[in-house]
């Protein structure tokens, strides 16, 4: 695996073309002209009048391309395994790997297969990590979802009366696409920090609030402190309409009402912390959003004019869809706004907040059509189907559903419960099939802070040791492989790989 | 042990009087009229003209009273142990405990001694924890060192051009008195956050800086943002003049030069982080201080006009003492100022910074006399002599030298190295004599933040479990006892005890 700090741009064209596909077709595919997507194949297919069909096609192509790259790994390794007795095995295997996966296997592991056997677990972990690295670098450098073009949404947000949108989705992998897909927001305009059960760290949120407000005072970014805008903190809890008792939020025992109540309590605690800690009327605006992980339809608990939220009153995008799908676009948009106003417990919120909520509902209509067209209205993988585990802090590049099981944490000690759940999930997904659990350990750092890179690397290494200690059995059996990566968020470059359990000299505990 | 949230004030008169001493004498003793201190017994004893003799007497009395309370525990337990065959053992033991230590022993532990034997390890840990609790509550509520009367020093600090003094001493127990004794500053006017080797967390310091600056912008505290004052960040490294190769800073292998260089590098990294992260000329002022842990004399690396610090140039308080001890107070004060100016590498710092450094040097002259009068100019306990280990975040009440071994940490995972050193030290101090290691696990929280108390308690419990896991051998042998305490820093009350390994139902891991 390459551990060069900045990958050469050429290496970023990482998705292997099916054999024989010319390069221009490959690029077109990458840009959304996916053959057979639910949008282009059926241009007349019925969608909501406000649905953005071209965005749906583009998002689908990206999803297919990335998940396809991960899902090709096992079939390709099976083909390679069948060739191991061939006299030119190494050369044949490399041709297959390069053609199908877009990269070569580690030569030494193939060379020694004749005597040591073919270590397919290592090759699997190696391939997952290399696929992740390429996908992350492409995302971070080439911005395939256009999520950094955020100025128009930021302007809209300020018109609505907010200078910051800070969203905490549940850390469940089925919400990893919440910003880019479910809400259709440019990720560059949103602070996303996921927590199990949506239960964000109040102290951390207060620290972030202070930082944002301070920039307004000192630097006038994103606007000056005297502008009458607010900091908007949102939580997305989730539930399953298909299998509510089993596939809801694990952190809340699949109990929707409990998930919503806990998220609201945390939001109120945050607001109270700000109001109690700072004088002069300091406060924040709150937004509680629910997500049906089977259909990707959201519901928003519209607050009233006083900012109060009722758990039993919300505007439900699936119902809005049905009530507006026969209207012309402008009429539909006006009706959405009305439905939002009507959903507040008593007295609608101010015009700005109403506008913003209506925009989120409208955006979600496209996603409802996305799931209808591509998954028959309901995801087939309503349970876990993650490809790897992500542990640490960062992971901006993960914007796809069910690609990654997250455990956002600084230490194994604090995040042990999430890690145990993750290992249990992957014992079912991978270990039961003989495959190891691939874990990406990741810490972002600010390059402007001296020594921050070195500290991020030490952090990765310490976490790796603690992980191996906690999951000693899996690690010593070769069932737990780790990739260690850091990223300079100030530089806006790709990942830097700083270690891996696949290295011959080993890292961490073994 | 009491777990009441707010101790009744009467319980705070905790230091037991020697038998027969009337109550008024006890109060007088507490107020500094210590019989036999080096100051009152020899009123004509030679001290530096700038030494504050009455402060020395007061500080000495407090030190003696607190350490005396801890040091009476073993002799008292020995006396109690000798009585265990007496028919009225329980009553006799309680009389002795109450008279000598100021509190009663847990009745059930004494009652069962006839059959189960007297568990002196438990009684020892119990007594240490109860003594700590009383000492902490007295400190936090009654402010015996007057450290909260900080307004005049704060005004002086602003006159010198600074709106914040943020000091990182090394976490070594021999620097725990750095603020209140060595520098003679009111602890309420100083942010103290100790780190092993003085190597403070840059990211944490930046967060604190933002918070302080934000308050200036928003609330005009401690002054408004347009006042031309700066944030002053200081580090205190240390060395041993008596035994430089053995008793210097363990984190830097007892290498003075390395300790100073590392501290300076960390200071520069902090300044650069601020300058790189914030526009408009944001910066901080830096101060590097060395401490001889044998004599408590400091040296200050006086920066030049450009703020640059030279590791090989400093003003040394012990030398200043000798050069000014024959002058009249005013002349001595003027000479101190001159010596500070002369110590800068080229071009003295601005007048404000020079004033502040001169004040710190002058304050330190009193401490040099303190050590001369009471310890013959050099501490007898130049090595470790801590009475308990303090683990977590907080511990404002610890302002005494060699009372506590600190491991400031959020998790065992991050602080493992410091904890290992602590356990090693106490294996020598305690376990080798058959005594357990008493550990206070402590997290402060802000009561203004909803849920913060509950999170602090969970934090204590999680840390306790991790500690027991790491030191399994000591814990299962009964050699590791823990007290769990939290404190609301917004309320300004005393400690709240939330658990203990001495409870019959157990906590944490066992």
PDB file of N, CA, C and O in Angstrom, chain B residues 219-254:
ATOM      1  N   UNK B 219     -18.744  39.840  26.469  1.00  0.00           N
ATOM      2  CA  UNK B 219     -19.168  40.264  27.805  1.00  0.00           C
ATOM      3  C   UNK B 219     -18.244  41.305  28.423  1.00  0.00           C
ATOM      4  O   UNK B 219     -18.478  41.757  29.539  1.00  0.00           O
ATOM      5  N   UNK B 220     -17.169  41.654  27.697  1.00  0.00           N
ATOM      6  CA  UNK B 220     -16.241  42.641  28.253  1.00  0.00           C
ATOM      7  C   UNK B 220     -15.546  42.162  29.513  1.00  0.00           C
ATOM      8  O   UNK B 220     -15.149  42.965  30.353  1.00  0.00           O
ATOM      9  N   UNK B 221     -15.374  40.844  29.660  1.00  0.00           N
ATOM     10  CA  UNK B 221     -14.700  40.280  30.827  1.00  0.00           C
ATOM     11  C   UNK B 221     -13.428  39.576  30.402  1.00  0.00           C
ATOM     12  O   UNK B 221     -13.461  38.821  29.426  1.00  0.00           O
ATOM     13  N   UNK B 222     -12.314  39.695  31.077  1.00  0.00           N
ATOM     14  CA  UNK B 222     -12.075  40.623  32.184  1.00  0.00           C
ATOM     15  C   UNK B 222     -11.910  42.061  31.709  1.00  0.00           C
ATOM     16  O   UNK B 222     -11.989  42.980  32.512  1.00  0.00           O
ATOM     17  N   UNK B 223     -11.680  42.242  30.425  1.00  0.00           N
ATOM     18  CA  UNK B 223     -11.721  43.595  29.872  1.00  0.00           C
ATOM     19  C   UNK B 223     -12.260  43.499  28.446  1.00  0.00           C
ATOM     20  O   UNK B 223     -12.458  42.391  27.924  1.00  0.00           O
ATOM     21  N   UNK B 224     -12.514  44.614  27.815  1.00  0.00           N
ATOM     22  CA  UNK B 224     -13.088  44.546  26.470  1.00  0.00           C
ATOM     23  C   UNK B 224     -12.013  44.190  25.443  1.00  0.00           C
ATOM     24  O   UNK B 224     -10.816  44.370  25.682  1.00  0.00           O
ATOM     25  N   UNK B 225     -12.482  43.683  24.311  1.00  0.00           N
ATOM     26  CA  UNK B 225     -11.562  43.137  23.322  1.00  0.00           C
ATOM     27  C   UNK B 225     -10.666  44.205  22.704  1.00  0.00           C
ATOM     28  O   UNK B 225      -9.608  43.888  22.149  1.00  0.00           O
ATOM     29  N   UNK B 226     -11.071  45.468  22.804  1.00  0.00           N
ATOM     30  CA  UNK B 226     -10.233  46.501  22.187  1.00  0.00           C
ATOM     31  C   UNK B 226      -9.117  46.987  23.125  1.00  0.00           C
ATOM     32  O   UNK B 226      -8.235  47.736  22.701  1.00  0.00           O
ATOM     33  N   UNK B 227      -9.134  46.552  24.390  1.00  0.00           N
ATOM     34  CA  UNK B 227      -8.030  46.902  25.295  1.00  0.00           C
ATOM     35  C   UNK B 227      -6.759  46.215  24.789  1.00  0.00           C
ATOM     36  O   UNK B 227      -6.797  45.056  24.395  1.00  0.00           O
ATOM     37  N   UNK B 228      -5.634  46.953  24.786  1.00  0.00           N
ATOM     38  CA  UNK B 228      -4.418  46.406  24.165  1.00  0.00           C
ATOM     39  C   UNK B 228      -3.668  45.456  25.097  1.00  0.00           C
ATOM     40  O   UNK B 228      -2.475  45.611  25.333  1.00  0.00           O
ATOM     41  N   UNK B 229      -4.368  44.490  25.667  1.00  0.00           N
ATOM     42  CA  UNK B 229      -3.728  43.521  26.555  1.00  0.00           C
ATOM     43  C   UNK B 229      -3.614  42.175  25.851  1.00  0.00           C
ATOM     44  O   UNK B 229      -4.269  41.940  24.841  1.00  0.00           O
ATOM     45  N   UNK B 230      -2.783  41.314  26.416  1.00  0.00           N
ATOM     46  CA  UNK B 230      -2.567  40.019  25.786  1.00  0.00           C
ATOM     47  C   UNK B 230      -2.821  38.870  26.752  1.00  0.00           C
ATOM     48  O   UNK B 230      -2.881  39.039  27.967  1.00  0.00           O
ATOM     49  N   UNK B 231      -2.932  37.701  26.164  1.00  0.00           N
ATOM     50  CA  UNK B 231      -3.084  36.452  26.917  1.00  0.00           C
ATOM     51  C   UNK B 231      -1.667  35.972  27.195  1.00  0.00           C
ATOM     52  O   UNK B 231      -0.865  35.839  26.277  1.00  0.00           O
ATOM     53  N   UNK B 232      -1.348  35.718  28.453  1.00  0.00           N
ATOM     54  CA  UNK B 232       0.021  35.295  28.805  1.00  0.00           C
ATOM     55  C   UNK B 232       0.026  33.825  29.186  1.00  0.00           C
ATOM     56  O   UNK B 232      -0.661  33.413  30.126  1.00  0.00           O
ATOM     57  N   UNK B 233       0.780  33.057  28.435  1.00  0.00           N
ATOM     58  CA  UNK B 233       0.868  31.611  28.694  1.00  0.00           C
ATOM     59  C   UNK B 233       2.251  31.310  29.255  1.00  0.00           C
ATOM     60  O   UNK B 233       3.270  31.654  28.651  1.00  0.00           O
ATOM     61  N   UNK B 234       2.294  30.680  30.423  1.00  0.00           N
ATOM     62  CA  UNK B 234       3.568  30.361  31.070  1.00  0.00           C
ATOM     63  C   UNK B 234       3.696  28.858  31.286  1.00  0.00           C
ATOM     64  O   UNK B 234       2.698  28.162  31.489  1.00  0.00           O
ATOM     65  N   UNK B 235       4.912  28.369  31.214  1.00  0.00           N
ATOM     66  CA  UNK B 235       5.194  26.977  31.598  1.00  0.00           C
ATOM     67  C   UNK B 235       6.256  27.000  32.685  1.00  0.00           C
ATOM     68  O   UNK B 235       7.195  27.802  32.624  1.00  0.00           O
ATOM     69  N   UNK B 236       6.096  26.155  33.686  1.00  0.00           N
ATOM     70  CA  UNK B 236       7.128  25.992  34.712  1.00  0.00           C
ATOM     71  C   UNK B 236       7.745  24.601  34.577  1.00  0.00           C
ATOM     72  O   UNK B 236       7.080  23.594  34.822  1.00  0.00           O
ATOM     73  N   UNK B 237       8.983  24.560  34.143  1.00  0.00           N
ATOM     74  CA  UNK B 237       9.714  23.281  34.156  1.00  0.00           C
ATOM     75  C   UNK B 237      10.491  23.237  35.467  1.00  0.00           C
ATOM     76  O   UNK B 237      10.493  24.186  36.237  1.00  0.00           O
ATOM     77  N   UNK B 238      11.138  22.132  35.745  1.00  0.00           N
ATOM     78  CA  UNK B 238      11.834  22.055  37.044  1.00  0.00           C
ATOM     79  C   UNK B 238      13.106  21.226  36.980  1.00  0.00           C
ATOM     80  O   UNK B 238      13.332  20.473  36.034  1.00  0.00           O
ATOM     81  N   UNK B 239      13.914  21.397  38.018  1.00  0.00           N
ATOM     82  CA  UNK B 239      15.204  20.708  38.104  1.00  0.00           C
ATOM     83  C   UNK B 239      15.562  20.608  39.584  1.00  0.00           C
ATOM     84  O   UNK B 239      14.898  21.215  40.438  1.00  0.00           O
ATOM     85  N   UNK B 240      16.585  19.853  39.874  1.00  0.00           N
ATOM     86  CA  UNK B 240      17.018  19.685  41.264  1.00  0.00           C
ATOM     87  C   UNK B 240      18.472  20.104  41.377  1.00  0.00           C
ATOM     88  O   UNK B 240      19.351  19.487  40.770  1.00  0.00           O
ATOM     89  N   UNK B 241      18.739  21.164  42.158  1.00  0.00           N
ATOM     90  CA  UNK B 241      20.133  21.597  42.317  1.00  0.00           C
ATOM     91  C   UNK B 241      20.903  20.614  43.182  1.00  0.00           C
ATOM     92  O   UNK B 241      22.100  20.444  43.037  1.00  0.00           O
ATOM     93  N   UNK B 242      20.203  19.922  44.051  1.00  0.00           N
ATOM     94  CA  UNK B 242      20.845  19.002  44.991  1.00  0.00           C
ATOM     95  C   UNK B 242      21.241  17.698  44.320  1.00  0.00           C
ATOM     96  O   UNK B 242      22.315  17.154  44.560  1.00  0.00           O
ATOM     97  N   UNK B 243      20.351  17.187  43.489  1.00  0.00           N
ATOM     98  CA  UNK B 243      20.599  15.878  42.874  1.00  0.00           C
ATOM     99  C   UNK B 243      20.113  15.932  41.431  1.00  0.00           C
ATOM    100  O   UNK B 243      19.125  15.282  41.065  1.00  0.00           O
ATOM    101  N   UNK B 244      20.810  16.729  40.614  1.00  0.00           N
ATOM    102  CA  UNK B 244      20.287  17.034  39.272  1.00  0.00           C
ATOM    103  C   UNK B 244      20.052  15.802  38.409  1.00  0.00           C
ATOM    104  O   UNK B 244      19.106  15.778  37.618  1.00  0.00           O
ATOM    105  N   UNK B 245      20.874  14.785  38.578  1.00  0.00           N
ATOM    106  CA  UNK B 245      20.775  13.643  37.671  1.00  0.00           C
ATOM    107  C   UNK B 245      19.642  12.699  38.054  1.00  0.00           C
ATOM    108  O   UNK B 245      19.200  11.890  37.240  1.00  0.00           O
ATOM    109  N   UNK B 246      19.163  12.788  39.313  1.00  0.00           N
ATOM    110  CA  UNK B 246      18.152  11.832  39.777  1.00  0.00           C
ATOM    111  C   UNK B 246      16.796  12.478  40.033  1.00  0.00           C
ATOM    112  O   UNK B 246      15.765  11.842  39.860  1.00  0.00           O
ATOM    113  N   UNK B 247      16.802  13.714  40.529  1.00  0.00           N
ATOM    114  CA  UNK B 247      15.564  14.282  41.039  1.00  0.00           C
ATOM    115  C   UNK B 247      15.036  15.431  40.177  1.00  0.00           C
ATOM    116  O   UNK B 247      14.266  16.254  40.651  1.00  0.00           O
ATOM    117  N   UNK B 248      15.492  15.496  38.919  1.00  0.00           N
ATOM    118  CA  UNK B 248      14.924  16.479  38.008  1.00  0.00           C
ATOM    119  C   UNK B 248      13.576  15.987  37.499  1.00  0.00           C
ATOM    120  O   UNK B 248      12.901  15.194  38.153  1.00  0.00           O
ATOM    121  N   UNK B 249      13.213  16.462  36.321  1.00  0.00           N
ATOM    122  CA  UNK B 249      11.905  16.111  35.775  1.00  0.00           C
ATOM    123  C   UNK B 249      11.958  14.727  35.131  1.00  0.00           C
ATOM    124  O   UNK B 249      12.701  14.506  34.172  1.00  0.00           O
ATOM    125  N   UNK B 250      11.158  13.810  35.669  1.00  0.00           N
ATOM    126  CA  UNK B 250      11.169  12.437  35.163  1.00  0.00           C
ATOM    127  C   UNK B 250      10.761  12.390  33.692  1.00  0.00           C
ATOM    128  O   UNK B 250      11.281  11.580  32.918  1.00  0.00           O
ATOM    129  N   UNK B 251       9.847  13.278  33.302  1.00  0.00           N
ATOM    130  CA  UNK B 251       9.361  13.258  31.922  1.00  0.00           C
ATOM    131  C   UNK B 251      10.454  13.611  30.923  1.00  0.00           C
ATOM    132  O   UNK B 251      10.334  13.336  29.732  1.00  0.00           O
ATOM    133  N   UNK B 252      11.515  14.249  31.414  1.00  0.00           N
ATOM    134  CA  UNK B 252      12.620  14.616  30.525  1.00  0.00           C
ATOM    135  C   UNK B 252      13.922  13.968  30.980  1.00  0.00           C
ATOM    136  O   UNK B 252      15.009  14.514  30.770  1.00  0.00           O
ATOM    137  N   UNK B 253      13.821  12.828  31.667  1.00  0.00           N
ATOM    138  CA  UNK B 253      15.010  12.090  32.064  1.00  0.00           C
ATOM    139  C   UNK B 253      15.941  12.902  32.942  1.00  0.00           C
ATOM    140  O   UNK B 253      17.169  12.757  32.857  1.00  0.00           O
ATOM    141  N   UNK B 254      15.374  13.762  33.793  1.00  0.00           N
ATOM    142  CA  UNK B 254      16.171  14.608  34.698  1.00  0.00           C
ATOM    143  C   UNK B 254      17.214  15.433  33.954  1.00  0.00           C
ATOM    144  O   UNK B 254      18.287  15.718  34.482  1.00  0.00           O
TER     145      UNK B 254
END
